[in-house]
Short mmCIF file of C-alpha atoms and ligand atoms in Angstrom, two decimals:
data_model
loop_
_atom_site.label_atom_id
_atom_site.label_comp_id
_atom_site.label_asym_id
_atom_site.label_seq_id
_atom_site.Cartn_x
_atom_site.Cartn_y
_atom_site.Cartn_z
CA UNK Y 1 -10.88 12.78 -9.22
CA UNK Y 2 -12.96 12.47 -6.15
CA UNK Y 3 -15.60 15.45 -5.40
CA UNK Y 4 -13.25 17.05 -2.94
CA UNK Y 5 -10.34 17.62 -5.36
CA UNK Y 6 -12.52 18.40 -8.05
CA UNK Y 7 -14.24 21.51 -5.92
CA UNK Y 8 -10.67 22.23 -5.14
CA UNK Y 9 -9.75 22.49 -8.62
CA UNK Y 10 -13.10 24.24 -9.83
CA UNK Y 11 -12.00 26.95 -7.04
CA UNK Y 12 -9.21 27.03 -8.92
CA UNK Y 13 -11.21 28.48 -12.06
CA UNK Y 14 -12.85 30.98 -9.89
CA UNK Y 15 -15.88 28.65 -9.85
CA UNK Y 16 -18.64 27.88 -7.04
CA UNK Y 17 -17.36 24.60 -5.52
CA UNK Y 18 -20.86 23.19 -5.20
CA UNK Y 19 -20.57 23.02 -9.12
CA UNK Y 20 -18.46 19.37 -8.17
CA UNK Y 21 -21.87 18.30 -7.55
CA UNK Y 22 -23.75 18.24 -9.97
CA UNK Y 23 -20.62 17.10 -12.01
CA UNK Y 24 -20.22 14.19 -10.46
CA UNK Y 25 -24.49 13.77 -10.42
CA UNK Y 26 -23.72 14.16 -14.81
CA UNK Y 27 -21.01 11.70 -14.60
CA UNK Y 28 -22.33 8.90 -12.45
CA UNK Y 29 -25.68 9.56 -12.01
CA UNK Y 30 -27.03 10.28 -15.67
CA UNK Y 31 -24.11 9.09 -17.43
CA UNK Y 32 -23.01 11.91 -18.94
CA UNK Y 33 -19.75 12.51 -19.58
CA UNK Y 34 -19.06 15.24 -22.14
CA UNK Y 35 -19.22 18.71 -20.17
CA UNK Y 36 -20.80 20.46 -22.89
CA UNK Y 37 -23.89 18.59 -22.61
CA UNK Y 38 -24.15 18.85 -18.49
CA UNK Y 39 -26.91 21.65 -19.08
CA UNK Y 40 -27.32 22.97 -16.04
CA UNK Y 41 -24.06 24.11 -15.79
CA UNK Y 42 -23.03 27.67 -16.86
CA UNK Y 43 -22.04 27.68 -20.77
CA UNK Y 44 -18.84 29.29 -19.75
CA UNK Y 45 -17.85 26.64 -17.01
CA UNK Y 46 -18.89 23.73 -19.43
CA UNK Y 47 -16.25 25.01 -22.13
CA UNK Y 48 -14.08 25.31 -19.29
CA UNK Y 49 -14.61 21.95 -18.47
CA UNK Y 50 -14.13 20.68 -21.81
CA UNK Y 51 -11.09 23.07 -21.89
CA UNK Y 52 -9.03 22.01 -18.79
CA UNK Y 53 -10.05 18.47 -18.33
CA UNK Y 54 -10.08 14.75 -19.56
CA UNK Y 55 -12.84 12.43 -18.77
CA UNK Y 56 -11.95 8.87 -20.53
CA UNK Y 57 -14.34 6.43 -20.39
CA UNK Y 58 -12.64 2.60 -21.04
CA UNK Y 59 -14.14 1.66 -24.73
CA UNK Y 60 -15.97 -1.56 -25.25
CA UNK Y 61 -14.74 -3.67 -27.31
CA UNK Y 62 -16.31 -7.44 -26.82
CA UNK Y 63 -19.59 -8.41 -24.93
CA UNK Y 64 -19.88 -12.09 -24.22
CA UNK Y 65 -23.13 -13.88 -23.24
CA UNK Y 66 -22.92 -17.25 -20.76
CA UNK Y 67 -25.88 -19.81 -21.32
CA UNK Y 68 -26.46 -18.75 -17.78
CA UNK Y 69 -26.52 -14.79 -17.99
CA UNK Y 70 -23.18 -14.11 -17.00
CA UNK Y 71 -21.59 -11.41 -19.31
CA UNK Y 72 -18.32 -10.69 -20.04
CA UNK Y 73 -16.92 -7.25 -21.01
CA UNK Y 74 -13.28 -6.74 -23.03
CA UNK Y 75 -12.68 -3.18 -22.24
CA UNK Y 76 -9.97 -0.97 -23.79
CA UNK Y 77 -7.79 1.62 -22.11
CA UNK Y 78 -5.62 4.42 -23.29
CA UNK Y 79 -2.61 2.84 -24.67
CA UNK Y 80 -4.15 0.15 -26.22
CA UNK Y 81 -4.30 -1.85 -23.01
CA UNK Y 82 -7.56 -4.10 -21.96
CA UNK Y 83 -8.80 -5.29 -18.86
CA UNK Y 84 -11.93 -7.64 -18.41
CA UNK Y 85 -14.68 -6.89 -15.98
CA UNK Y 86 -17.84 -9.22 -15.21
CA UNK Y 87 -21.39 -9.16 -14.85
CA UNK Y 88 -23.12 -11.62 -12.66
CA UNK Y 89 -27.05 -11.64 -12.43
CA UNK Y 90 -29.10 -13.19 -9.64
CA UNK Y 91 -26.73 -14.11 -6.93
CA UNK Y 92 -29.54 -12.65 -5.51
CA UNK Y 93 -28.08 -9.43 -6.03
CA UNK Y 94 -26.76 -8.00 -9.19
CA UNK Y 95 -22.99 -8.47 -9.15
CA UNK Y 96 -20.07 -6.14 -10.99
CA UNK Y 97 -16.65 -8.13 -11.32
CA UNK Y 98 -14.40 -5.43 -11.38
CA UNK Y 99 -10.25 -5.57 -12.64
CA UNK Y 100 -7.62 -3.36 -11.01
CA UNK Y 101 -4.93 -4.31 -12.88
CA UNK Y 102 -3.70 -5.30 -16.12
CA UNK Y 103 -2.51 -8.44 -15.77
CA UNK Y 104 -1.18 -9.15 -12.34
CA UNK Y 105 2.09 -10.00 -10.67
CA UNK Y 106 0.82 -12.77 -7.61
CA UNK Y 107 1.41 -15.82 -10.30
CA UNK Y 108 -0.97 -18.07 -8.04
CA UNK Y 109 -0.42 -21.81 -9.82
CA UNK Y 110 -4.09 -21.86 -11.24
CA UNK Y 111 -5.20 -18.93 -12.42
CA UNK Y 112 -4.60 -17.62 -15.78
CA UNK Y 113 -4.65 -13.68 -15.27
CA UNK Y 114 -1.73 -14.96 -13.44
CA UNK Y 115 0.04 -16.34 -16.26
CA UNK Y 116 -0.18 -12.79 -18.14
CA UNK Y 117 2.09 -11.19 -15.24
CA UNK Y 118 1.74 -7.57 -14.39
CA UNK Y 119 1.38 -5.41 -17.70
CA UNK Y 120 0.21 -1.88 -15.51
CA UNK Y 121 -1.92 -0.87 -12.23
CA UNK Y 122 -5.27 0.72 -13.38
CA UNK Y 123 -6.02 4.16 -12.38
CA UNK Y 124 -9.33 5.01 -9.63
CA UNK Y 125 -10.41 6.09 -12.93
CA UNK Y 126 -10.42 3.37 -14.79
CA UNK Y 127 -11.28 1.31 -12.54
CA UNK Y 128 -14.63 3.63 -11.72
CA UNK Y 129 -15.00 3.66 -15.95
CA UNK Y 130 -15.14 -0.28 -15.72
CA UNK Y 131 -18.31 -0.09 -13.31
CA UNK Y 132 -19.40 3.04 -15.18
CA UNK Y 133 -19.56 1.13 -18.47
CA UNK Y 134 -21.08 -1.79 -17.13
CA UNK Y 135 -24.23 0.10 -15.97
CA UNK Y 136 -24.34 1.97 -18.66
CA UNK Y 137 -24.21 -0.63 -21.04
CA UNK Y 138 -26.59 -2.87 -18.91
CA UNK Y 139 -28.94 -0.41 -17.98
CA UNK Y 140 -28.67 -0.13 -14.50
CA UNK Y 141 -27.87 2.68 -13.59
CA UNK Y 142 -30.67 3.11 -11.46
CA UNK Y 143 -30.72 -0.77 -10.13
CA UNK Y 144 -28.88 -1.61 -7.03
CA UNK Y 145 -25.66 -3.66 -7.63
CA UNK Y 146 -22.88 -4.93 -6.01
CA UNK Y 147 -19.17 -4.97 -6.84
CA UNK Y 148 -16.19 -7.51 -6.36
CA UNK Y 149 -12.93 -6.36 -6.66
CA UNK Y 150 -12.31 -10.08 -8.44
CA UNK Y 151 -11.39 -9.07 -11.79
CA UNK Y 152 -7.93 -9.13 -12.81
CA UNK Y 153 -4.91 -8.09 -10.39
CA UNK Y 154 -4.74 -7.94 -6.88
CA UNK Y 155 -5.97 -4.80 -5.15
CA UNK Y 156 -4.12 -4.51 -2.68
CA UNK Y 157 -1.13 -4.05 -5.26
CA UNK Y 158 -2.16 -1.19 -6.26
CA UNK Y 159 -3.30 -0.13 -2.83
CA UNK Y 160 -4.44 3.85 -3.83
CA UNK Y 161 -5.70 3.74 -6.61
CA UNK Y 162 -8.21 0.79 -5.78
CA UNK Y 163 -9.17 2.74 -2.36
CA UNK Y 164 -9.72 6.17 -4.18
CA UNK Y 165 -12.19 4.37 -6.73
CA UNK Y 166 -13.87 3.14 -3.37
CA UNK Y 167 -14.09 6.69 -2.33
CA UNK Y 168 -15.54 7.62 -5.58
CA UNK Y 169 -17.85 4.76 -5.42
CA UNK Y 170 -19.14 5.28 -2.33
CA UNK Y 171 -19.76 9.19 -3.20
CA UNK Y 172 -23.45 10.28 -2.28
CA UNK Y 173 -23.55 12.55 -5.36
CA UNK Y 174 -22.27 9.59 -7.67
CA UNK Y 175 -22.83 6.03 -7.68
CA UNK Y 176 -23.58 6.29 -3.71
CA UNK Y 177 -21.86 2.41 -3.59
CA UNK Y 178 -21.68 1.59 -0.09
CA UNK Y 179 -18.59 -0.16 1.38
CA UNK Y 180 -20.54 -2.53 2.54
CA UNK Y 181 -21.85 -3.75 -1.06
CA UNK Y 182 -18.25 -3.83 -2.17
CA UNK Y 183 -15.93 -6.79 -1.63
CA UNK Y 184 -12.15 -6.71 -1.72
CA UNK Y 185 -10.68 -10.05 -2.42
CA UNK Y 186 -6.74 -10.10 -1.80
CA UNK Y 187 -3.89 -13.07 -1.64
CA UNK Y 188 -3.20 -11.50 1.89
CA UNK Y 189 -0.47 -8.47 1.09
CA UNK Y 190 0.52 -8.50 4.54
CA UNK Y 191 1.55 -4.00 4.81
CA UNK Y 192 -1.94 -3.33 3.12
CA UNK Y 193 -4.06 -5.24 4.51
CA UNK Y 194 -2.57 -3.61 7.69
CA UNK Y 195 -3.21 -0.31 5.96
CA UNK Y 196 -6.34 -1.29 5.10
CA UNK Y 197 -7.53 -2.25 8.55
CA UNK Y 198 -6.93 1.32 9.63
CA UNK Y 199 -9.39 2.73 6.79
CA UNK Y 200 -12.07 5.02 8.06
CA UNK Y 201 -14.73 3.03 5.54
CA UNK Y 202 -13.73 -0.38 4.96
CA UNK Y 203 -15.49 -2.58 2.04
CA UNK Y 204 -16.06 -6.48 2.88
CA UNK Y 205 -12.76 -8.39 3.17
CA UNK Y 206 -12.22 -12.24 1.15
CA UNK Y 207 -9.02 -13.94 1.80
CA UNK Y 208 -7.52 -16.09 -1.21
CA UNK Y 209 -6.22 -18.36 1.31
CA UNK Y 210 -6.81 -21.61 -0.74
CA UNK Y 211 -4.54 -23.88 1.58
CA UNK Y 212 -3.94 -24.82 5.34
CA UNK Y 213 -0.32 -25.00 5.94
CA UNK Y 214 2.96 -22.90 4.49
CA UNK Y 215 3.69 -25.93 2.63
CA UNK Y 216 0.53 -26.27 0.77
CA UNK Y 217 0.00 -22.52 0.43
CA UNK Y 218 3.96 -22.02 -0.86
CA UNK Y 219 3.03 -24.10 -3.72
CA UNK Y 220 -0.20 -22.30 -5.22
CA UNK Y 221 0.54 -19.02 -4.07
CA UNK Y 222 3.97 -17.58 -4.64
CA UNK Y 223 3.30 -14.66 -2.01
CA UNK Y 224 2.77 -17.37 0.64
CA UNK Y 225 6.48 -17.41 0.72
CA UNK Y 226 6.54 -13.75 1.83
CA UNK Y 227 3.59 -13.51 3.97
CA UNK Y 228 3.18 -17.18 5.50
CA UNK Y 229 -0.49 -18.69 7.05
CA UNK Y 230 -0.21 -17.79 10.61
CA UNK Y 231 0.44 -14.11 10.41
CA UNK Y 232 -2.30 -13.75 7.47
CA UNK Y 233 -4.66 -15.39 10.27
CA UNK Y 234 -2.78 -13.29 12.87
CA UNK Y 235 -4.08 -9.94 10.78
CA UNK Y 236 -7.27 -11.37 9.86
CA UNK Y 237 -7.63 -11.57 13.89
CA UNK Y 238 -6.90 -8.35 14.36
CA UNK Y 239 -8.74 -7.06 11.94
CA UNK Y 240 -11.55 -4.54 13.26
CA UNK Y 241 -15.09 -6.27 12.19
CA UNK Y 242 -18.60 -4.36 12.29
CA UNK Y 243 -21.12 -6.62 14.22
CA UNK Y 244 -22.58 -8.73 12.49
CA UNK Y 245 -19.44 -8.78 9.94
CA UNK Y 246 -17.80 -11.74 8.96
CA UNK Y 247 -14.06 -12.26 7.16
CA UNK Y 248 -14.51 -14.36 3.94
CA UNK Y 249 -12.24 -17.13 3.07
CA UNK Y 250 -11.72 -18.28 -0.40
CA UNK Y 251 -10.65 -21.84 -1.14
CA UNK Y 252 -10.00 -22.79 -4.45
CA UNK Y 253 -10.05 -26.73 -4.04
CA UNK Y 254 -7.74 -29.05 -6.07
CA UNK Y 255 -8.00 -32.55 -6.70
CA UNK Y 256 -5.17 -34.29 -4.88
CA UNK Y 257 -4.04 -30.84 -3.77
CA UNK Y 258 -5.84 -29.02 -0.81
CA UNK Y 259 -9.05 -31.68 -0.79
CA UNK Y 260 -8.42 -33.94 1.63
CA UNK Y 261 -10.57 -34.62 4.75
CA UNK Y 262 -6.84 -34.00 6.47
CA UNK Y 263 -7.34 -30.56 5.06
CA UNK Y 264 -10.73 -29.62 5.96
CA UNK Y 265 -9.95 -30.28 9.56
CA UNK Y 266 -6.40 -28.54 9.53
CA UNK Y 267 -8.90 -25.18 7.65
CA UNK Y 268 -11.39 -25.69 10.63
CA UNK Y 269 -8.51 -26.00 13.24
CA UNK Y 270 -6.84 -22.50 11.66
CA UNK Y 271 -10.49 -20.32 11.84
CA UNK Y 272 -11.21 -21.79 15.19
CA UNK Y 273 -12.51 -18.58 16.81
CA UNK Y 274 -12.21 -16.35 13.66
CA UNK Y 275 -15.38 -14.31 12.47
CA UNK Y 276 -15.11 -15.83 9.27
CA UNK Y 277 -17.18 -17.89 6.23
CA UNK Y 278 -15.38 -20.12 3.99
CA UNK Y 279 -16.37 -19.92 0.09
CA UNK Y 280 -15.04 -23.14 -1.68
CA UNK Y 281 -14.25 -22.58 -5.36
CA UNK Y 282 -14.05 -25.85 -7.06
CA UNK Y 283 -11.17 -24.64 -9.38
CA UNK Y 284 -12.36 -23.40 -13.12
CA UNK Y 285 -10.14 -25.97 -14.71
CA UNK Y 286 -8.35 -24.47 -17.97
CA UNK Y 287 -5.67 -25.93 -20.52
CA UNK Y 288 -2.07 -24.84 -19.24
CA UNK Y 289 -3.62 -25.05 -15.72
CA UNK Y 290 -1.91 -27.88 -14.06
CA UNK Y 291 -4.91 -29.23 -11.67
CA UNK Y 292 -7.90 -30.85 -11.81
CA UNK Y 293 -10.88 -30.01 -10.45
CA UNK Y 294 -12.17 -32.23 -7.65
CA UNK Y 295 -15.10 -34.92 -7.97
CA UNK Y 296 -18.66 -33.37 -6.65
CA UNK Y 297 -18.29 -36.04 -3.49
CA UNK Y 298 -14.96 -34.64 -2.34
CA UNK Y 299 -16.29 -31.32 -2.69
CA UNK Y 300 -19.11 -32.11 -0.90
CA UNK Y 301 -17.37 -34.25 2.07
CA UNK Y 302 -14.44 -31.52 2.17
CA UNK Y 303 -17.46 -28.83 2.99
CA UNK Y 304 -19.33 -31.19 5.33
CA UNK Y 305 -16.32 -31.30 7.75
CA UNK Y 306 -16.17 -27.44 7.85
CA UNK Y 307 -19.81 -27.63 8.62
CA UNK Y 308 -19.57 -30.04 11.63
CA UNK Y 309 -16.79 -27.95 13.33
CA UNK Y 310 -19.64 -25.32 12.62
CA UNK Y 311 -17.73 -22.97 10.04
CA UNK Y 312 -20.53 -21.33 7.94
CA UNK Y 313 -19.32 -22.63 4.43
CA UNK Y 314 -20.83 -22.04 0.93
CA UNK Y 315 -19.65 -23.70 -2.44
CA UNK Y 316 -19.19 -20.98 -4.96
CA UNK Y 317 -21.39 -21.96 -8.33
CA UNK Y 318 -19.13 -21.62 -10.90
CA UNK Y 319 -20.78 -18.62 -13.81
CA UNK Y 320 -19.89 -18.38 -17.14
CA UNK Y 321 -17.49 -20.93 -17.66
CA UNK Y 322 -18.40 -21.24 -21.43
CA UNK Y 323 -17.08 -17.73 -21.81
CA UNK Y 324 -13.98 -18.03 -20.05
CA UNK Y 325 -15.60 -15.03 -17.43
CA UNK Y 326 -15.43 -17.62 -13.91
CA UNK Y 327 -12.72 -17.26 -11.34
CA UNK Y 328 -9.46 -17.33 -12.51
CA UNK Y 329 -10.24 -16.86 -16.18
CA UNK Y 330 -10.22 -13.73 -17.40
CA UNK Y 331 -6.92 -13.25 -19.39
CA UNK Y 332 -6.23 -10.86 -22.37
CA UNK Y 333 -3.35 -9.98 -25.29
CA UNK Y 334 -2.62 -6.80 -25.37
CA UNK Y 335 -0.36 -5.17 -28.10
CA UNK Y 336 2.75 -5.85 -26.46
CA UNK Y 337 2.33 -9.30 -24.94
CA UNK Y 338 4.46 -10.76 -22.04
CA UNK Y 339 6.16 -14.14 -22.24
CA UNK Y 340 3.20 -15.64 -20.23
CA UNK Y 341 0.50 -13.96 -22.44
CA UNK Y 342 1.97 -15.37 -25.58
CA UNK Y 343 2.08 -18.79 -24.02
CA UNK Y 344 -1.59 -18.08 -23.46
CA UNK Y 345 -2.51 -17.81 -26.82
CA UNK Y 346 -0.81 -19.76 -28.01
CA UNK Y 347 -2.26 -22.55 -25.75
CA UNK Y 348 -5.76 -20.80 -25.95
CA UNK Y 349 -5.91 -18.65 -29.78
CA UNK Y 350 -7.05 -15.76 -27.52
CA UNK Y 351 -8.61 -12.78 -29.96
CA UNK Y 352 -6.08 -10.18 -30.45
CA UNK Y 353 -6.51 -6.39 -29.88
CA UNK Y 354 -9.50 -4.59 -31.96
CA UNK Y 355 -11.96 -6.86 -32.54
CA UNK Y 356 -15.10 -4.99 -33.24
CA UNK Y 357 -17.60 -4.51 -30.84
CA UNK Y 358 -20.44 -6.99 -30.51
CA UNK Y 359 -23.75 -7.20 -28.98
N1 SAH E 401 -6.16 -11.16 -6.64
C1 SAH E 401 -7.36 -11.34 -5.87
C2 SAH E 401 -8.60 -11.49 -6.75
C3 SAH E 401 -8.55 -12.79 -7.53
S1 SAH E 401 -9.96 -13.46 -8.26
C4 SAH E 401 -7.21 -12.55 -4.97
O1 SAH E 401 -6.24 -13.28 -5.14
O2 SAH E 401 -8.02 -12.74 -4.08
C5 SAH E 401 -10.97 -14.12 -7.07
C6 SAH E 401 -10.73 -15.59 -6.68
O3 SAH E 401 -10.68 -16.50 -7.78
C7 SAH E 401 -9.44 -15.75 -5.90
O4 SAH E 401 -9.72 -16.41 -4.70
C8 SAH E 401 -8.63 -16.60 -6.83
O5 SAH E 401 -7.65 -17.32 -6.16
C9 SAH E 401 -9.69 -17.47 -7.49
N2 SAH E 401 -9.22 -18.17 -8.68
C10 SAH E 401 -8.17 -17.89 -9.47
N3 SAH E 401 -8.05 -18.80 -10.46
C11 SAH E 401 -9.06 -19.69 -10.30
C12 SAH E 401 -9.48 -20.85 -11.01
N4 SAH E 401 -8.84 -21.27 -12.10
N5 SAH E 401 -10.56 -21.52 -10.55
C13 SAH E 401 -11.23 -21.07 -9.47
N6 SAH E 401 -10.89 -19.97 -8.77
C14 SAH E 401 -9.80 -19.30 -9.16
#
């Protein structure tokens, strides 16, 4: 619930709505979660509490460690569903990956939380538990982080839900998370990202566009058919931008695919005037992924060209690859598996459901 609703409801119970307060200062701010144990609360309101409502917190059930600090989290959600999230040290800043779906529906060619499909759309709770776990479980609850909205699913799929955890987020009283230290990355769902350029607090915007022309596009990313290149570009112009703010662009690049010099110009012809950056993933190459990853020379002459038509371009370094927890990779079985999550591990012997927590 967000703080408003929550005082709303609390009125409800013939309580003092300022009590929302400090309920959401237990819940996000000391990690506290059982309303019996928020002590300075009223006895009578904390059984209440413990009464009337549900607070689920997603259980842990894997920790991962990278060679290079990255850490993966398998989280568990009522039903028996998991999502992964991501923690990514040092980029300077301290980085949450965060899911908002299980699974996801956008099928893009080379990435396997694409190859699960869509199981469900998490809830603003769960996806608020994710980043509530993670600082719990790292300690950071009192370090500043940021958060990518680069887990699993697309969020602007499941449009409310993902914009209410925002709200939550950004709550003074809780986490007090910024929308400016919280990227949204999307395939480009055409209606919400319209919606989303109305928003009265917007978080940083990264575009999966990953290829210049229809043509290209139509072949990675199914939605491309749908919502072509020029009018993503066409929103992306309209959309309102702070100062200073810039649009990202994501490009996953492909050997033999999208990595052409051909390509880098058409990308620097299409942003010609845009506020934007380009981010160039060289792709997190997989088994049952049918591309390559290109050679360090056409990665670096494909970003060279975007930096002589003077686009401001960065290479994205590739973290925790040896746990499967980089772009693209984060893929679980639930209990109830679709087609394209048995193929996965079957091609992969992913871990099934209840392993026992680690680490
Ligand atoms: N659904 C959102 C979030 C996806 S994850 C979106 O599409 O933007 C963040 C980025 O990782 C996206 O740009 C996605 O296209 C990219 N990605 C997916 N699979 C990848 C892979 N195998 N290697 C590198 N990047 C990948």
């Amino acid at each position: 619930m967000e703080r408003g609703p929550l005082a709303d409801a609390l009125g409800a119970l013939e309580q003092p709505r300022f009590r929302a307060q400090q309920i959401f200062q237990w819940l996000y701010q000391r990690g506290v979660s059982d309303p019996l144990l928020m002590t300075d609360l009223p006895l009578g309101l904390r059984q209440q509490l413990a009464a009337a409502f549900v607070m689920t917190t997603p259980t842990l059930l894997h920790r991962e460690r990278s060679t290079d600090g990255t850490e993966k989290f398998l989280l568990a959600l009522p039903h028996g569903q998991q999502v992964e999230a991501v923690f990514i040290p040092d980029t300077p800043a301290m980085t949450f990956c965060i899911s908002t779906q299980v699974g996801c529906a956008m099928a893009c060619a080379f990435c396997l939380t694409g190859k699960m499909g869509l199981t469900r759309n998490l809830t603003a709770g769960e996806i608020v538990g994710q980043v509530r776990v993670l600082a719990h479980v790292l300690s950071m609850r009192d370090t500043r982080f940021n958060i990518v909205l680069m887990g699993m699913g697309e969020p602007l799929h499941n449009y409310d839900e993902t914009m209410k955890a925002l709200r939550i987020l950004a709550d003074p009283h809780g986490f007090k998370l910024s929308a400016r230290r919280i990227t949204l990355s999307t395939v480009g769902l055409l209606p919400a990202l319209e919606r989303l350029a109305q928003e009265p607090v917007m978080p940083n915007l990264a575009i999966s566009l990953h290829a210049p022309t229809d043509a290209q596009r139509g072949e990675l990313v199914p939605l491309n058919k749908k919502y072509g290149v020029a009018d993503i570009i066409e929103a992306c112009r309209r959309f309102p931008l702070k100062r200073r703010d810039r649009i990202t662009f994501e490009y996953v690049l492909l050997a033999g695919v999208n990595d052409s010099p051909a390509d880098a110009r058409r990308l620097a012809t299409l942003l010609d005037g845009l506020r934007s950056k380009v981010n160039l993933i060289p792709l997190n190459a997989a088994a049952g992924i049918p591309f390559e990853r290109p050679s360090d020379e056409a990665i670096d002459r494909f970003a060279k060209i975007l930096a002589e038509r003077q686009l401001i371009v960065s290479v994205r370094k590739s973290r925790g690859r040896d746990i499967r927890a980089a772009c693209g990779q984060l893929i679980v079985d639930g209990p109830r598996q679709s087609p394209g999550q048995q193929l996965s591990a079957l091609t992969f012997g992913m871990p099934v459901v209840g392993r026992p927590e680690v680490g």
